[in-house]
Short mmCIF file of C-alpha atoms in Angstrom, two decimals:
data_model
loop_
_atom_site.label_atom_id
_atom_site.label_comp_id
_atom_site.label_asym_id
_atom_site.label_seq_id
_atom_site.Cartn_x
_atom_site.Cartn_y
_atom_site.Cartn_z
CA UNK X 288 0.00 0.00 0.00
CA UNK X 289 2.89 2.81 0.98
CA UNK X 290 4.42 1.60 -2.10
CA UNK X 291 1.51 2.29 -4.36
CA UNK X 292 0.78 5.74 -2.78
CA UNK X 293 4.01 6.76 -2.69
CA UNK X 294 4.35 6.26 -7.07
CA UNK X 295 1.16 7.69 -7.23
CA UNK X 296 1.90 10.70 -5.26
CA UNK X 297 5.31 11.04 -7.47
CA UNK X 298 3.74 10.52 -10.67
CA UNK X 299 0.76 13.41 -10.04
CA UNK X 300 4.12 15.97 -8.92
CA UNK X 301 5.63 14.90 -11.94
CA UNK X 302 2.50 15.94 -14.41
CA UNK X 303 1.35 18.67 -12.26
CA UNK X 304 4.88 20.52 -13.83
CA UNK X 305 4.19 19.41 -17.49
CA UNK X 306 2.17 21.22 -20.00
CA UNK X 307 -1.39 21.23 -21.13
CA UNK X 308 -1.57 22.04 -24.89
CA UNK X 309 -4.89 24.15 -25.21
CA UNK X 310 -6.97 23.57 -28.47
CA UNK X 311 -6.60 27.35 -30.40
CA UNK X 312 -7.37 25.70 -33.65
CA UNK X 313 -3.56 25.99 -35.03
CA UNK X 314 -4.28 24.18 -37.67
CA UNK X 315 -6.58 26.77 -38.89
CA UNK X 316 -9.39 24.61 -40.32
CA UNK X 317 -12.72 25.53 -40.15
CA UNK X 318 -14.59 28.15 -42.22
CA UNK X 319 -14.95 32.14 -42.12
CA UNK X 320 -13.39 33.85 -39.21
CA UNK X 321 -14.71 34.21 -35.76
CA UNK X 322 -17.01 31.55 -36.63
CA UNK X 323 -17.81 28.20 -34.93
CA UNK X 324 -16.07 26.48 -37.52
CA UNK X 325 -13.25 29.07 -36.91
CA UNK X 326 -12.02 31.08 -34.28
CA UNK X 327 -9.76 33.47 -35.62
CA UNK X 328 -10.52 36.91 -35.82
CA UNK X 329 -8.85 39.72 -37.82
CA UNK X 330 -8.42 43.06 -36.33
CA UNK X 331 -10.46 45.58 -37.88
CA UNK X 332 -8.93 48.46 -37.31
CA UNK X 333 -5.42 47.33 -38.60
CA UNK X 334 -7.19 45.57 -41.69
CA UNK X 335 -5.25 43.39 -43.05
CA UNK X 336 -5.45 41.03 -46.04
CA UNK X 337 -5.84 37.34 -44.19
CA UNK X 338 -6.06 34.54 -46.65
CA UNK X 339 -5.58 30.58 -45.79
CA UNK X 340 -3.31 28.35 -47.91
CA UNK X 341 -2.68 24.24 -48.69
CA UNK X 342 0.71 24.01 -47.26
CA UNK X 343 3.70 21.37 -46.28
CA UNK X 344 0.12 19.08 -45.78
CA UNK X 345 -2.00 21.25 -43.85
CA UNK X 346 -3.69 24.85 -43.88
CA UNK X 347 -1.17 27.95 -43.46
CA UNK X 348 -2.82 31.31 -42.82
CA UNK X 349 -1.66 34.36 -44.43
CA UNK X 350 -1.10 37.58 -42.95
CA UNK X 351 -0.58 40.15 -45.29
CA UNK X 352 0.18 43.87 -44.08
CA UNK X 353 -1.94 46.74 -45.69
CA UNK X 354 -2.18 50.70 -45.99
CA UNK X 355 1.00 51.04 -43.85
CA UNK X 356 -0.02 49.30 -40.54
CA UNK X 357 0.77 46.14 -39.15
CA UNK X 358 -1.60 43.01 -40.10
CA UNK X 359 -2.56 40.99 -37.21
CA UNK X 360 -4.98 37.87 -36.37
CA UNK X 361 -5.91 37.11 -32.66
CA UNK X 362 -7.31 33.60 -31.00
CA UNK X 363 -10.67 33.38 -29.13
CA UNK X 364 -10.89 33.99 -25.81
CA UNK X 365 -8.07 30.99 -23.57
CA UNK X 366 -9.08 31.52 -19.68
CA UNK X 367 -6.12 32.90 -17.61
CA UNK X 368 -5.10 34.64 -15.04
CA UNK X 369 -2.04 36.24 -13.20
CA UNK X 370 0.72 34.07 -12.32
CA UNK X 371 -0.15 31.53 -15.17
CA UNK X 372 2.76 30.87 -17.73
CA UNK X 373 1.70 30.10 -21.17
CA UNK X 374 4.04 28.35 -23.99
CA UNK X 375 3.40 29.68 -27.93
CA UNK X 376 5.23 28.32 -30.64
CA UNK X 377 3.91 28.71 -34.68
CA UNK X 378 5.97 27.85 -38.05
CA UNK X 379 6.10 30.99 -40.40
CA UNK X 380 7.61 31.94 -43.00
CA UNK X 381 7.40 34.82 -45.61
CA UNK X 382 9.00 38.52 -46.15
CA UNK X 383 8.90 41.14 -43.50
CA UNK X 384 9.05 41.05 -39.59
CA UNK X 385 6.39 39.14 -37.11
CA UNK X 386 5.55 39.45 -33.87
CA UNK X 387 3.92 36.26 -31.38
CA UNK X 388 1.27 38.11 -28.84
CA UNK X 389 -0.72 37.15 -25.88
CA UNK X 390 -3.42 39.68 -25.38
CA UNK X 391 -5.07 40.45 -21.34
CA UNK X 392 -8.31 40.72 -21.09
CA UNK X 393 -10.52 41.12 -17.67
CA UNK X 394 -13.90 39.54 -16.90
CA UNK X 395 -16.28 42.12 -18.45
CA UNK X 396 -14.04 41.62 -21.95
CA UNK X 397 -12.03 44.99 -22.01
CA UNK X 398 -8.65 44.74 -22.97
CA UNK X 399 -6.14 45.37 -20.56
CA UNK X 400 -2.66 44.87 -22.20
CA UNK X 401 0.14 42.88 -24.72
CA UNK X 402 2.75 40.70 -23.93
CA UNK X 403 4.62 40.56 -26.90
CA UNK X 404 7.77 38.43 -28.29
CA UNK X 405 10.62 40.02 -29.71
CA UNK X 406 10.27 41.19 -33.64
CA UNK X 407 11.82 38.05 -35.41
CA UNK X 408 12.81 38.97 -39.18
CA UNK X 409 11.33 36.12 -41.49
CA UNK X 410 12.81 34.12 -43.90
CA UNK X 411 11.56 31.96 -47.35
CA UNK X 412 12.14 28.70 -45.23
CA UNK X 413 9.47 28.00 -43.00
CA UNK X 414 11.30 28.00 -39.17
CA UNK X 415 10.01 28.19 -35.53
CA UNK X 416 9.12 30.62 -32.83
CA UNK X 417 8.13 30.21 -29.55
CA UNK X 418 7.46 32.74 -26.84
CA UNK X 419 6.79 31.76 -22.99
CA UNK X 420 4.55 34.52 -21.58
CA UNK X 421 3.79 34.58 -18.03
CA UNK X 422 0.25 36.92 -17.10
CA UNK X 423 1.77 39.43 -15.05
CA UNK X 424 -0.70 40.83 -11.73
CA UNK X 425 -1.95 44.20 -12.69
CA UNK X 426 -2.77 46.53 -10.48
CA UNK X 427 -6.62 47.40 -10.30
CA UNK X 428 -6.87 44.98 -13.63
CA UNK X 429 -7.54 41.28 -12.53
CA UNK X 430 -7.04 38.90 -15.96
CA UNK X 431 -9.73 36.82 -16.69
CA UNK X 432 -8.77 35.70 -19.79
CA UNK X 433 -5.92 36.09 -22.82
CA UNK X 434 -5.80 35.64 -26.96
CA UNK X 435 -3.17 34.29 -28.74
CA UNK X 436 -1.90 36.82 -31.91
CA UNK X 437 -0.18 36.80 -34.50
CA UNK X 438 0.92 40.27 -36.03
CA UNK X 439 3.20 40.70 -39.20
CA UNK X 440 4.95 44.46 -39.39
CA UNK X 441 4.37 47.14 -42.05
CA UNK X 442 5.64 45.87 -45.26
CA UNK X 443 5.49 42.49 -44.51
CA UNK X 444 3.83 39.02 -45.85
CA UNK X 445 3.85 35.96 -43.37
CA UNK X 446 2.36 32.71 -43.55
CA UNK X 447 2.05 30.86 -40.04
CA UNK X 448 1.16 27.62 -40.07
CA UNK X 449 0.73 24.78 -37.11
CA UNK X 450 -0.11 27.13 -33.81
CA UNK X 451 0.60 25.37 -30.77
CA UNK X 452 -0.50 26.80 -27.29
CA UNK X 453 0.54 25.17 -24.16
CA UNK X 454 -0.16 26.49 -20.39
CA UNK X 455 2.16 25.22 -17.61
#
């Protein structure tokens, strides 16, 4: 009996400290945007040109500056909160600079705040990022909840392709 609860207790310490990968649809299948079927969204003020490609196998999505602002696509809503550490990785490739995002959010849905990566310069061979974000506390903001986005910089064309989301 000892023996038994002593592996068990050691095997539930060991995957309490793994990761949970968190369904954000990163192979971007579905249809339309913000949709059941798909939930992506594009920002609307930035409007950018956000088309979906065949690709190495699977679906790439394109993210296409326009009119001299950055293009940018963002997750639905992942729960979170401060203290929790979140893993994003993506394949992209393209022309131009990207960005990997995790947006804050509090419970009545306003927007509270970016983490963002570091601006990675693109390449014609498809290569990948990852970012660890951890949800900092804010003061007088509690976060409720966070998106995932993906922003390419003025000037540039990126296709990102298999999204992966893990939270600690």
């Amino acid at each position: 009996m000892k023996k038994t609860l002593i592996a068990a207790f050691f095997a539930g310490a060991v995957l309490s400290g793994s990761a949970a990968e968190i369904d954000i649809n990163g192979s971007f299948t579905g249809n339309g945007f913000g949709g059941k079927g798909f939930n992506w969204y594009t920002n609307s003020y930035l409007k950018p040109k956000v088309t979906r490609h065949q690709m190495n196998g699977g679906i790439a999505i394109e993210i296409k500056s326009m009119n001299g602002k950055d293009g940018q696509v963002y997750s639905g809503p992942i729960p979170g909160k401060a203290g929790d550490v979140f893993t994003l990785s993506v394949m992209a490739k393209g022309s131009g600079e990207g960005r990997l995002e995790l947006m804050l959010y509090d419970k009545n849905k306003r927007y509270t705040g970016t983490l963002k990566s570091v601006v990675f310069k693109v390449s014609k061979e498809m290569v990948k990022y990852t970012k660890e974000f951890t949800v900092p506390a804010q003061s007088g903001k509690e976060t409720a909840f966070v998106r995932v986005a993906f922003t390419t910089l003025k000037g540039g064309e990126i296709y990102y392709q298999n999204a992966k989301l893990d939270k600690k």
